[in-house]
CSV table of C-alpha atoms and ligand atoms in Angstrom, one decimal:
chain,number,residue,atom,x,y,z
A,213,MET,CA,21.5,-26.3,-0.3
A,214,ASN,CA,18.1,-25.5,1.2
A,215,HIS,CA,15.6,-23.6,-0.8
A,216,ILE,CA,15.9,-20.3,1.1
A,217,THR,CA,19.8,-20.2,0.9
A,218,ASP,CA,19.4,-20.9,-2.8
A,219,LEU,CA,16.7,-18.2,-3.2
A,220,CYS,CA,19.0,-15.6,-1.5
A,221,ALA,CA,21.9,-16.6,-3.9
A,222,PHE,CA,19.4,-16.4,-6.8
A,223,LEU,CA,18.3,-12.9,-5.8
A,224,ASP,CA,21.8,-11.6,-5.3
A,225,ALA,CA,22.8,-12.9,-8.7
A,226,SER,CA,19.8,-11.2,-10.4
A,227,PRO,CA,20.0,-7.4,-9.8
A,228,VAL,CA,17.9,-6.5,-12.8
A,229,ASN,CA,15.7,-8.3,-15.4
A,230,PHE,CA,18.6,-9.2,-17.8
A,231,TRP,CA,20.6,-10.7,-15.0
A,232,ALA,CA,17.6,-12.6,-13.7
A,233,VAL,CA,17.2,-14.2,-17.1
A,234,GLU,CA,21.0,-15.0,-17.3
A,235,THR,CA,20.8,-16.6,-13.8
A,236,VAL,CA,17.9,-18.8,-14.9
A,237,ARG,CA,19.7,-19.6,-18.2
A,238,GLN,CA,22.8,-20.8,-16.5
A,239,ARG,CA,20.9,-23.0,-14.1
A,240,LEU,CA,18.9,-24.5,-17.1
A,241,GLU,CA,22.2,-25.2,-19.0
A,242,GLU,CA,23.7,-26.9,-15.9
A,243,GLN,CA,20.7,-29.2,-15.9
A,244,GLY,CA,20.9,-30.2,-19.6
A,245,PHE,CA,18.5,-27.7,-21.2
A,246,SER,CA,19.6,-26.6,-24.6
A,247,ARG,CA,18.9,-23.3,-26.3
A,248,LEU,CA,16.5,-23.0,-29.2
A,249,ASP,CA,16.4,-20.0,-31.5
A,250,MET,CA,13.1,-18.6,-32.8
A,251,GLY,CA,14.9,-18.0,-36.1
A,252,GLN,CA,16.1,-21.6,-36.5
A,253,ALA,CA,14.5,-25.0,-37.1
A,254,TRP,CA,13.6,-26.9,-33.9
A,255,ASP,CA,14.4,-30.6,-33.2
A,256,ILE,CA,12.5,-31.8,-30.1
A,257,GLU,CA,12.4,-35.3,-28.7
A,258,PRO,CA,9.9,-36.5,-26.1
A,259,GLY,CA,11.3,-35.7,-22.7
A,260,SER,CA,14.0,-33.3,-24.1
A,261,ARG,CA,14.7,-30.0,-22.4
A,262,HIS,CA,15.0,-26.7,-24.1
A,263,TYR,CA,14.7,-23.0,-23.6
A,264,VAL,CA,14.2,-19.8,-25.6
A,265,VAL,CA,15.5,-16.4,-24.6
A,266,GLN,CA,13.6,-13.3,-25.9
A,267,ASN,CA,15.4,-9.9,-25.9
A,268,GLY,CA,17.7,-11.1,-23.1
A,269,SER,CA,15.0,-10.3,-20.6
A,270,ALA,CA,12.4,-13.0,-21.0
A,271,ILE,CA,13.0,-16.8,-20.9
A,272,PHE,CA,10.8,-19.8,-21.6
A,273,ALA,CA,11.9,-23.3,-20.6
A,274,PHE,CA,10.2,-26.6,-21.3
A,275,VAL,CA,10.5,-30.3,-20.9
A,276,ALA,CA,8.8,-31.8,-23.9
A,277,GLY,CA,5.9,-34.2,-23.0
A,278,SER,CA,6.0,-37.9,-23.9
A,279,GLY,CA,2.3,-37.9,-25.0
A,280,SER,CA,0.8,-37.2,-28.4
A,281,PRO,CA,1.3,-33.7,-29.9
A,282,ARG,CA,-2.3,-32.8,-28.8
A,283,LYS,CA,-1.5,-33.5,-25.1
A,284,GLY,CA,-1.5,-30.2,-23.2
A,285,PHE,CA,0.9,-27.8,-21.5
A,286,ASN,CA,1.3,-27.3,-17.8
A,287,ILE,CA,2.6,-23.8,-17.5
A,288,ILE,CA,3.9,-21.6,-14.7
A,289,ALA,CA,4.3,-17.9,-15.6
A,290,ALA,CA,6.1,-15.2,-13.6
A,291,HIS,CA,8.0,-12.0,-14.4
A,292,SER,CA,11.7,-10.9,-14.5
A,293,ASP,CA,11.3,-7.2,-14.0
A,294,SER,CA,11.0,-5.0,-10.9
A,295,PRO,CA,10.3,-1.3,-10.4
A,296,GLY,CA,13.3,1.0,-10.2
A,297,PHE,CA,15.3,3.6,-12.0
A,298,ARG,CA,16.7,3.4,-15.5
A,299,ILE,CA,19.7,5.5,-16.6
A,300,LYS,CA,18.8,7.9,-19.3
A,301,PRO,CA,21.0,8.5,-22.4
A,302,ARG,CA,23.5,11.4,-21.9
A,303,ALA,CA,23.0,10.8,-18.2
A,304,GLU,CA,25.8,12.8,-16.6
A,305,MET,CA,24.8,15.9,-14.7
A,306,PRO,CA,27.7,17.9,-13.3
A,307,CYS,CA,26.4,20.0,-10.4
A,308,GLU,CA,27.5,23.2,-8.6
A,309,GLY,CA,30.1,22.1,-6.0
A,310,GLY,CA,31.6,19.4,-8.3
A,311,ALA,CA,29.4,16.4,-7.6
A,312,VAL,CA,28.1,14.4,-10.6
A,313,LYS,CA,24.6,13.0,-10.7
A,314,LEU,CA,23.1,10.6,-13.2
A,315,ASN,CA,19.8,11.4,-14.9
A,316,THR,CA,17.3,8.6,-14.5
A,317,GLU,CA,13.8,7.7,-15.5
A,318,VAL,CA,11.5,5.8,-13.2
A,319,TYR,CA,10.6,2.2,-14.3
A,320,GLY,CA,7.2,1.0,-13.1
A,321,GLY,CA,5.9,2.0,-9.7
A,322,PRO,CA,8.7,1.9,-7.0
A,323,ILE,CA,8.1,3.2,-3.5
A,324,LEU,CA,10.4,6.2,-4.2
A,325,TYR,CA,11.6,7.1,-0.7
A,326,THR,CA,12.8,3.5,0.1
A,327,TRP,CA,15.6,4.2,-2.5
A,328,PHE,CA,17.2,7.0,-0.5
A,329,ASP,CA,20.6,6.6,1.2
A,330,ARG,CA,21.4,3.1,0.0
A,331,PRO,CA,24.5,1.7,-1.5
A,332,LEU,CA,23.4,1.5,-5.1
A,333,SER,CA,25.1,0.3,-8.3
A,334,LEU,CA,24.5,-0.3,-12.0
A,335,ALA,CA,23.5,-3.4,-13.9
A,336,GLY,CA,21.9,-4.2,-17.2
A,337,ARG,CA,23.2,-4.6,-20.8
A,338,VAL,CA,25.3,-2.7,-23.2
A,339,ALA,CA,25.1,-2.7,-27.0
A,340,LEU,CA,28.5,-2.6,-28.8
A,341,ARG,CA,29.3,-2.1,-32.4
A,342,GLY,CA,28.7,-5.6,-34.0
A,343,SER,CA,29.3,-7.4,-37.2
A,344,SER,CA,26.5,-5.5,-39.0
A,345,PRO,CA,24.5,-2.4,-38.2
A,346,LEU,CA,21.4,-4.6,-37.6
A,347,ARG,CA,23.3,-6.9,-35.2
A,348,PRO,CA,25.0,-5.0,-32.4
A,349,ASP,CA,27.1,-7.1,-30.0
A,350,ILE,CA,25.0,-7.3,-26.7
A,351,ARG,CA,26.9,-7.7,-23.4
A,352,LEU,CA,25.6,-8.0,-19.9
A,353,MET,CA,27.1,-5.5,-17.5
A,354,ARG,CA,27.1,-5.3,-13.7
A,355,VAL,CA,29.2,-3.0,-11.6
A,356,ASP,CA,29.9,-5.3,-8.7
A,357,ARG,CA,30.5,-2.8,-5.9
A,358,PRO,CA,28.4,0.0,-4.3
A,359,MET,CA,28.9,3.1,-6.4
A,360,LEU,CA,26.0,5.5,-6.1
A,361,THR,CA,23.6,6.9,-3.6
A,362,ILE,CA,20.4,9.0,-3.7
A,363,PRO,CA,21.1,11.3,-0.7
A,364,HIS,CA,18.1,12.5,1.2
A,365,LEU,CA,17.7,16.1,2.2
A,366,ALA,CA,18.7,16.7,5.9
A,367,ILE,CA,15.7,17.1,8.2
A,368,HIS,CA,17.0,20.6,9.2
A,369,PHE,CA,16.1,21.8,5.7
A,370,ASN,CA,12.6,20.3,5.8
A,371,ARG,CA,11.3,20.0,9.4
A,372,ALA,CA,8.0,18.8,8.0
A,373,VAL,CA,9.5,15.8,6.3
A,374,ASN,CA,7.9,13.3,8.6
A,375,GLU,CA,4.4,14.8,8.0
A,376,GLY,CA,4.4,13.7,4.4
A,377,ASN,CA,6.9,14.7,1.7
A,378,PRO,CA,5.9,14.8,-1.9
A,379,LEU,CA,8.8,13.7,-4.2
A,380,SER,CA,9.7,14.8,-7.7
A,381,LYS,CA,11.1,12.0,-9.8
A,382,GLN,CA,13.2,14.5,-11.7
A,383,LYS,CA,14.6,16.6,-8.8
A,384,ASP,CA,14.6,14.5,-5.7
A,385,MET,CA,15.5,11.0,-6.9
A,386,LEU,CA,18.8,11.5,-8.9
A,387,PRO,CA,21.7,9.3,-7.7
A,388,VAL,CA,25.2,10.8,-7.1
A,389,ILE,CA,28.1,8.9,-8.6
A,390,ALA,CA,31.1,11.1,-7.9
A,391,LEU,CA,32.2,14.1,-5.8
A,392,ASP,CA,34.6,15.4,-8.3
A,393,CYS,CA,35.3,14.3,-11.9
A,394,PRO,CA,37.5,15.9,-14.4
A,395,LYS,CA,35.5,14.7,-17.4
A,396,PRO,CA,31.9,14.2,-16.2
A,397,LYS,CA,30.4,14.1,-19.7
A,398,GLY,CA,32.1,10.8,-20.6
A,399,LEU,CA,31.7,9.1,-17.2
A,400,VAL,CA,29.1,6.4,-18.1
A,401,ARG,CA,30.9,5.5,-21.2
A,402,MET,CA,34.2,5.3,-19.3
A,403,LEU,CA,32.6,3.1,-16.7
A,404,ILE,CA,31.2,0.7,-19.3
A,405,SER,CA,34.5,0.7,-21.1
A,406,GLU,CA,36.4,-0.2,-17.9
A,407,THR,CA,33.8,-2.7,-16.6
A,408,LEU,CA,33.6,-4.6,-19.9
A,409,ASP,CA,37.2,-4.0,-21.0
A,410,VAL,CA,36.1,-2.6,-24.4
A,411,ASP,CA,37.0,0.4,-26.6
A,412,PRO,CA,34.8,3.4,-25.6
A,413,ASP,CA,34.2,4.1,-29.3
A,414,ALA,CA,32.5,0.6,-29.7
A,415,ILE,CA,29.8,1.5,-27.2
A,416,LEU,CA,26.6,2.4,-29.0
A,417,ASP,CA,23.9,2.3,-26.3
A,418,TYR,CA,22.9,0.7,-23.0
A,419,ASP,CA,20.0,-0.5,-20.9
A,420,LEU,CA,21.3,0.2,-17.4
A,421,SER,CA,19.4,0.4,-14.1
A,422,LEU,CA,20.1,1.1,-10.5
A,423,TYR,CA,20.1,-1.7,-8.0
A,424,ASP,CA,20.5,-2.0,-4.3
A,425,THR,CA,23.7,-3.8,-3.5
A,426,THR,CA,22.6,-4.9,0.0
A,427,PRO,CA,22.3,-8.8,-0.2
A,428,ALA,CA,19.1,-10.7,0.6
A,429,ALA,CA,18.9,-11.9,4.2
A,430,THR,CA,16.7,-14.0,6.4
A,431,ILE,CA,15.4,-12.0,9.5
A,432,GLY,CA,13.1,-12.7,12.4
A,433,LEU,CA,13.4,-14.5,15.7
A,434,GLU,CA,13.5,-17.9,14.0
A,435,ASN,CA,14.8,-16.7,10.6
A,436,GLU,CA,11.2,-17.0,9.4
A,437,MET,CA,11.2,-13.9,7.2
A,438,LEU,CA,13.2,-13.0,4.1
A,439,SER,CA,14.2,-9.4,3.4
A,440,SER,CA,15.3,-8.6,-0.2
A,441,GLY,CA,14.8,-6.5,-3.2
A,442,ARG,CA,12.9,-7.9,-6.2
A,443,LEU,CA,11.0,-10.6,-4.3
A,444,ASP,CA,8.2,-9.5,-6.6
A,445,ASP,CA,8.6,-11.4,-8.8
A,446,LEU,CA,11.9,-13.2,-8.6
A,447,SER,CA,10.8,-15.3,-5.7
A,448,MET,CA,8.1,-16.8,-8.0
A,449,VAL,CA,10.7,-17.2,-10.8
A,450,HIS,CA,12.9,-19.1,-8.4
A,451,ALA,CA,10.0,-21.3,-7.2
A,452,ALA,CA,9.0,-22.1,-10.8
A,453,LEU,CA,12.5,-22.9,-11.8
A,454,THR,CA,13.2,-25.0,-8.7
A,455,ALA,CA,10.0,-27.1,-9.3
A,456,LEU,CA,10.8,-27.5,-13.0
A,457,LEU,CA,14.3,-28.7,-12.4
A,458,ASP,CA,13.1,-30.9,-9.6
A,459,LYS,CA,10.6,-32.7,-11.8
A,460,ALA,CA,12.4,-32.6,-15.2
A,461,ASP,CA,13.6,-36.2,-14.8
A,462,GLU,CA,10.1,-37.6,-14.2
A,463,PRO,CA,8.3,-38.6,-17.4
A,464,SER,CA,5.0,-36.9,-18.2
A,465,ASP,CA,2.6,-36.9,-21.1
A,466,TYR,CA,2.3,-33.1,-20.6
A,467,THR,CA,4.8,-30.6,-21.7
A,468,ARG,CA,5.9,-28.7,-18.6
A,469,VAL,CA,6.6,-25.0,-19.3
A,470,MET,CA,8.1,-22.1,-17.3
A,471,ALA,CA,7.4,-18.7,-18.9
A,472,ILE,CA,9.3,-15.7,-17.5
A,473,PHE,CA,8.1,-12.5,-19.1
A,474,ASP,CA,9.5,-9.0,-18.9
A,475,ASN,CA,7.8,-5.7,-18.4
A,476,GLU,CA,4.9,-6.8,-16.2
A,477,GLU,CA,5.5,-3.7,-14.1
A,478,THR,CA,4.7,-1.4,-17.1
A,479,GLY,CA,1.7,-3.3,-18.5
A,480,SER,CA,3.3,-6.2,-20.4
A,481,GLY,CA,3.0,-4.5,-23.8
A,482,THR,CA,6.4,-5.3,-25.3
A,483,LYS,CA,7.7,-8.1,-27.5
A,484,GLN,CA,9.1,-9.8,-24.4
A,485,GLY,CA,6.0,-9.2,-22.3
A,486,ALA,CA,2.9,-11.3,-21.6
A,487,GLY,CA,0.9,-9.1,-24.0
A,488,SER,CA,3.0,-10.3,-27.0
A,489,PRO,CA,2.3,-13.6,-28.9
A,490,ILE,CA,5.7,-15.0,-27.9
A,491,LEU,CA,4.5,-17.8,-25.7
A,492,GLU,CA,1.8,-18.7,-28.3
A,493,HIS,CA,4.5,-18.9,-30.9
A,494,ILE,CA,6.6,-21.2,-28.7
A,495,LEU,CA,3.8,-23.5,-27.8
A,496,ARG,CA,2.7,-23.8,-31.4
A,497,ARG,CA,6.2,-24.6,-32.5
A,498,ILE,CA,6.6,-27.3,-29.9
A,499,VAL,CA,3.5,-29.0,-31.3
A,500,THR,CA,4.7,-28.5,-34.9
A,501,ALA,CA,8.2,-29.9,-34.1
A,502,ALA,CA,6.5,-33.0,-32.7
A,503,GLY,CA,4.7,-33.5,-36.0
A,504,GLY,CA,1.4,-32.0,-34.8
A,505,THR,CA,-1.0,-30.0,-36.9
A,506,ASP,CA,-2.8,-26.7,-36.2
A,507,ASP,CA,-5.7,-28.7,-35.0
A,508,ASP,CA,-3.4,-30.6,-32.6
A,509,TYR,CA,-2.2,-27.3,-31.3
A,510,LEU,CA,-5.7,-26.0,-30.5
A,511,ARG,CA,-6.5,-29.3,-28.8
A,512,ALA,CA,-3.3,-29.1,-26.7
A,513,VAL,CA,-4.3,-25.6,-25.6
A,514,ALA,CA,-7.7,-26.9,-24.6
A,515,ASP,CA,-5.9,-29.5,-22.5
A,516,SER,CA,-3.6,-27.0,-20.8
A,517,PHE,CA,-3.4,-25.2,-17.4
A,518,LEU,CA,-1.6,-22.0,-16.4
A,519,ILE,CA,-0.4,-20.9,-13.0
A,520,SER,CA,0.2,-17.2,-13.2
A,521,ALA,CA,2.6,-16.6,-10.2
A,522,ASP,CA,3.0,-13.1,-9.0
A,523,ASP,CA,3.5,-12.0,-5.3
A,524,ALA,CA,0.4,-10.9,-3.3
A,525,HIS,CA,-0.2,-8.5,-0.5
A,526,GLY,CA,0.1,-10.1,2.9
A,527,LEU,CA,-1.8,-8.7,5.9
A,528,HIS,CA,0.3,-5.9,7.2
A,529,PRO,CA,0.4,-5.7,11.0
A,530,ASN,CA,0.3,-1.9,11.0
A,531,TYR,CA,-2.5,-1.6,8.4
A,532,VAL,CA,-4.9,-4.5,8.9
A,533,GLU,CA,-7.8,-2.2,7.8
A,534,LYS,CA,-6.5,-2.1,4.3
A,535,GLN,CA,-7.3,-5.7,3.6
A,536,ASP,CA,-10.5,-7.6,3.0
A,537,PRO,CA,-12.3,-8.5,6.2
A,538,THR,CA,-12.4,-12.3,5.5
A,539,ASN,CA,-9.7,-12.9,2.9
A,540,HIS,CA,-6.5,-11.5,4.1
A,541,PRO,CA,-3.5,-13.8,3.5
A,542,VAL,CA,-0.9,-13.7,6.2
A,543,LEU,CA,2.9,-14.2,5.9
A,544,GLY,CA,3.6,-17.8,6.8
A,545,GLY,CA,0.1,-19.0,5.8
A,546,GLY,CA,1.1,-20.5,2.5
A,547,PRO,CA,0.7,-19.4,-1.1
A,548,CYS,CA,-2.5,-17.5,-2.0
A,549,ILE,CA,-5.0,-17.7,-4.7
A,550,LYS,CA,-6.0,-14.2,-6.1
A,551,VAL,CA,-9.7,-13.6,-6.8
A,552,ASN,CA,-11.4,-10.6,-8.4
A,553,ALA,CA,-15.1,-10.3,-9.4
A,554,ASN,CA,-14.2,-8.0,-12.3
A,555,CYS,CA,-11.7,-10.5,-13.7
A,556,LYS,CA,-8.5,-8.5,-13.0
A,557,TYR,CA,-7.3,-12.0,-12.1
A,558,MET,CA,-8.0,-15.1,-14.2
A,559,THR,CA,-8.9,-17.2,-11.2
A,560,ASP,CA,-12.4,-18.8,-11.2
A,561,ALA,CA,-13.9,-21.6,-9.1
A,562,ASP,CA,-12.6,-24.2,-11.6
A,563,SER,CA,-9.0,-23.0,-11.6
A,564,ALA,CA,-9.0,-22.2,-7.8
A,565,ALA,CA,-10.1,-25.8,-7.2
A,566,VAL,CA,-7.1,-27.1,-9.3
A,567,PHE,CA,-4.6,-25.0,-7.2
A,568,ARG,CA,-6.2,-26.1,-3.9
A,569,SER,CA,-6.0,-29.7,-5.0
A,570,LEU,CA,-2.3,-29.2,-5.9
A,571,CYS,CA,-1.7,-27.7,-2.4
A,572,ASP,CA,-3.5,-30.7,-0.9
A,573,ILE,CA,-1.2,-33.1,-2.8
A,574,ALA,CA,1.8,-31.1,-1.6
A,575,ASP,CA,0.4,-31.0,1.9
A,576,VAL,CA,0.8,-27.2,2.2
A,577,PRO,CA,-1.8,-24.7,3.3
A,578,CYS,CA,-3.3,-22.3,0.8
A,579,GLN,CA,-5.0,-18.9,1.3
A,580,TYR,CA,-7.1,-16.4,-0.6
A,581,PHE,CA,-6.4,-12.9,-1.6
A,582,VAL,CA,-9.4,-10.7,-2.5
A,583,ASN,CA,-9.2,-6.8,-2.6
A,584,HIS,CA,-10.9,-4.8,0.1
A,585,SER,CA,-14.0,-3.7,-1.9
A,586,ASP,CA,-13.1,0.0,-1.7
A,587,VAL,CA,-9.5,-0.6,-3.0
A,588,ALA,CA,-8.8,-0.9,-6.7
A,589,GLY,CA,-5.8,-3.3,-6.4
A,590,GLY,CA,-3.3,-4.2,-9.1
A,591,SER,CA,-3.2,-6.4,-12.2
A,592,THR,CA,-0.9,-9.2,-13.3
A,593,LEU,CA,0.1,-11.6,-16.0
A,594,GLY,CA,-2.8,-14.1,-16.2
A,595,ASN,CA,-5.5,-12.1,-18.0
A,596,ILE,CA,-3.0,-10.4,-20.3
A,597,LEU,CA,-1.7,-13.8,-21.3
A,598,THR,CA,-5.1,-15.3,-21.9
A,599,SER,CA,-6.0,-12.6,-24.3
A,600,GLN,CA,-3.3,-14.3,-26.5
A,601,ILE,CA,-4.0,-17.9,-25.6
A,602,PRO,CA,-7.4,-19.0,-24.1
A,603,LEU,CA,-5.9,-21.0,-21.2
A,604,ARG,CA,-7.6,-22.3,-18.1
A,605,GLY,CA,-5.6,-21.0,-15.1
A,606,VAL,CA,-5.2,-19.4,-11.7
A,607,ASP,CA,-3.5,-16.2,-10.5
A,608,MET,CA,-1.6,-16.8,-7.3
A,609,GLY,CA,1.4,-15.6,-5.4
A,610,ALA,CA,3.2,-15.7,-2.1
A,611,PRO,CA,2.1,-12.9,0.3
A,612,ILE,CA,4.7,-10.2,0.9
A,613,TRP,CA,4.9,-6.8,2.7
A,614,ALA,CA,6.0,-3.6,1.1
A,615,MET,CA,5.5,-4.6,-2.5
A,616,HIS,CA,7.6,-2.4,-4.8
A,617,SER,CA,9.8,-1.1,-1.9
A,618,VAL,CA,13.5,-1.4,-2.7
A,619,ARG,CA,13.4,-4.2,0.0
A,620,GLU,CA,10.3,-6.4,0.4
A,621,THR,CA,9.5,-8.9,3.1
A,622,ALA,CA,8.3,-12.5,2.6
A,623,SER,CA,8.0,-15.6,4.7
A,624,THR,CA,10.5,-18.5,4.2
A,625,PHE,CA,7.8,-21.0,4.9
A,626,ASP,CA,5.6,-19.6,2.1
A,627,HIS,CA,8.4,-19.9,-0.4
A,628,THR,CA,9.1,-23.6,0.5
A,629,ALA,CA,5.3,-24.3,0.4
A,630,THR,CA,5.0,-22.6,-3.1
A,631,ILE,CA,7.8,-24.7,-4.4
A,632,ALA,CA,6.0,-27.8,-3.1
A,633,ALA,CA,2.8,-26.8,-4.8
A,634,PHE,CA,4.6,-26.1,-8.1
A,635,SER,CA,6.3,-29.4,-7.9
A,636,ALA,CA,3.0,-31.2,-7.4
A,637,PHE,CA,1.8,-29.3,-10.6
A,638,PHE,CA,4.8,-30.4,-12.6
A,639,ALA,CA,4.4,-34.0,-11.4
A,640,GLN,CA,1.1,-34.2,-13.3
B,884,LIG,CO1,4.7,-8.6,-9.7
């Protein structure tokens, strides 16, 4: 299967963060990676393949290096989450006229109006009564058909809609799930019970979100573009995973690591986010399991490199003035290095040089992204992670349009080129 067909399948299988991690997990298992538990002892052989799941929404995979315990880590980090709408507890809202809405809360920063009038559905996880009160039984859940929509107001009720239309997250953005329902109050519980085939009384809680059921697709005259939800950042997750699996058989003194964090879109401040010490704990335990000391761990960190991979803004043909005059990455121009004078990105000349060298080895072009000096720009994983572990590293990503739209656009060439650059990194 070519990388783009595979990426589309990956995106469609990963409607929300929990499912993205499950998709990654299944692919790792198929390639002989075995699961390690943070609460158990670890047995790691040189060259062995393992992964750790945190909270069901972050996943860390590695191929143990064959060098000494103080040999470094080559790490690619990306994130599993995307902006959207989370279903609130006690979500059902019966309305005048009989329709039932679900109450939602916005997650991260979606472009709200792109979510109107789409075939939406629900995915996430459900917590069922478990063997002890402290250990609920966690199940993944996905309603596999279009089920909801956020209907826009007709233009006849707001003739000025095309002149700018402020939206209330609480009033304008609630999805409708039914036209008529005899027992609206138990609707979500009933849906979970039917989908998972469990007793409604066993359902204690859920983390469910809306997703757009429209599949990913290539578009453009030559199929040179990709249109999908969640390209930010699942395209980088897919590129990192593909490169890791591609190179896992090749021996290396370095330990190759793929770190997929959750909650980047809300600032990374959770136990499964890049602001937590989870990766630091995992790296330390890899060194310890290989017989290394604390000193060896610190020496391994000093010998390590991080690629923080999160999609970037490609030059938009309708808004070229928004971008920096000399550093505006274009779709189809290859992966881009992100640079910021105020250190919102971790990139410096040293780490940019590393990434450019990797692109040279892979024989792919590479671009720069720098903010227009009057535009604030966003942040990403790199700096948050280096506040936990002082790694050398670069922030980069493939350029996309419409970041945080329910459907973003990328270039198929850039994705293939990014995989090639990541493979060159994991070949070191
Ligand atoms: Co992102």
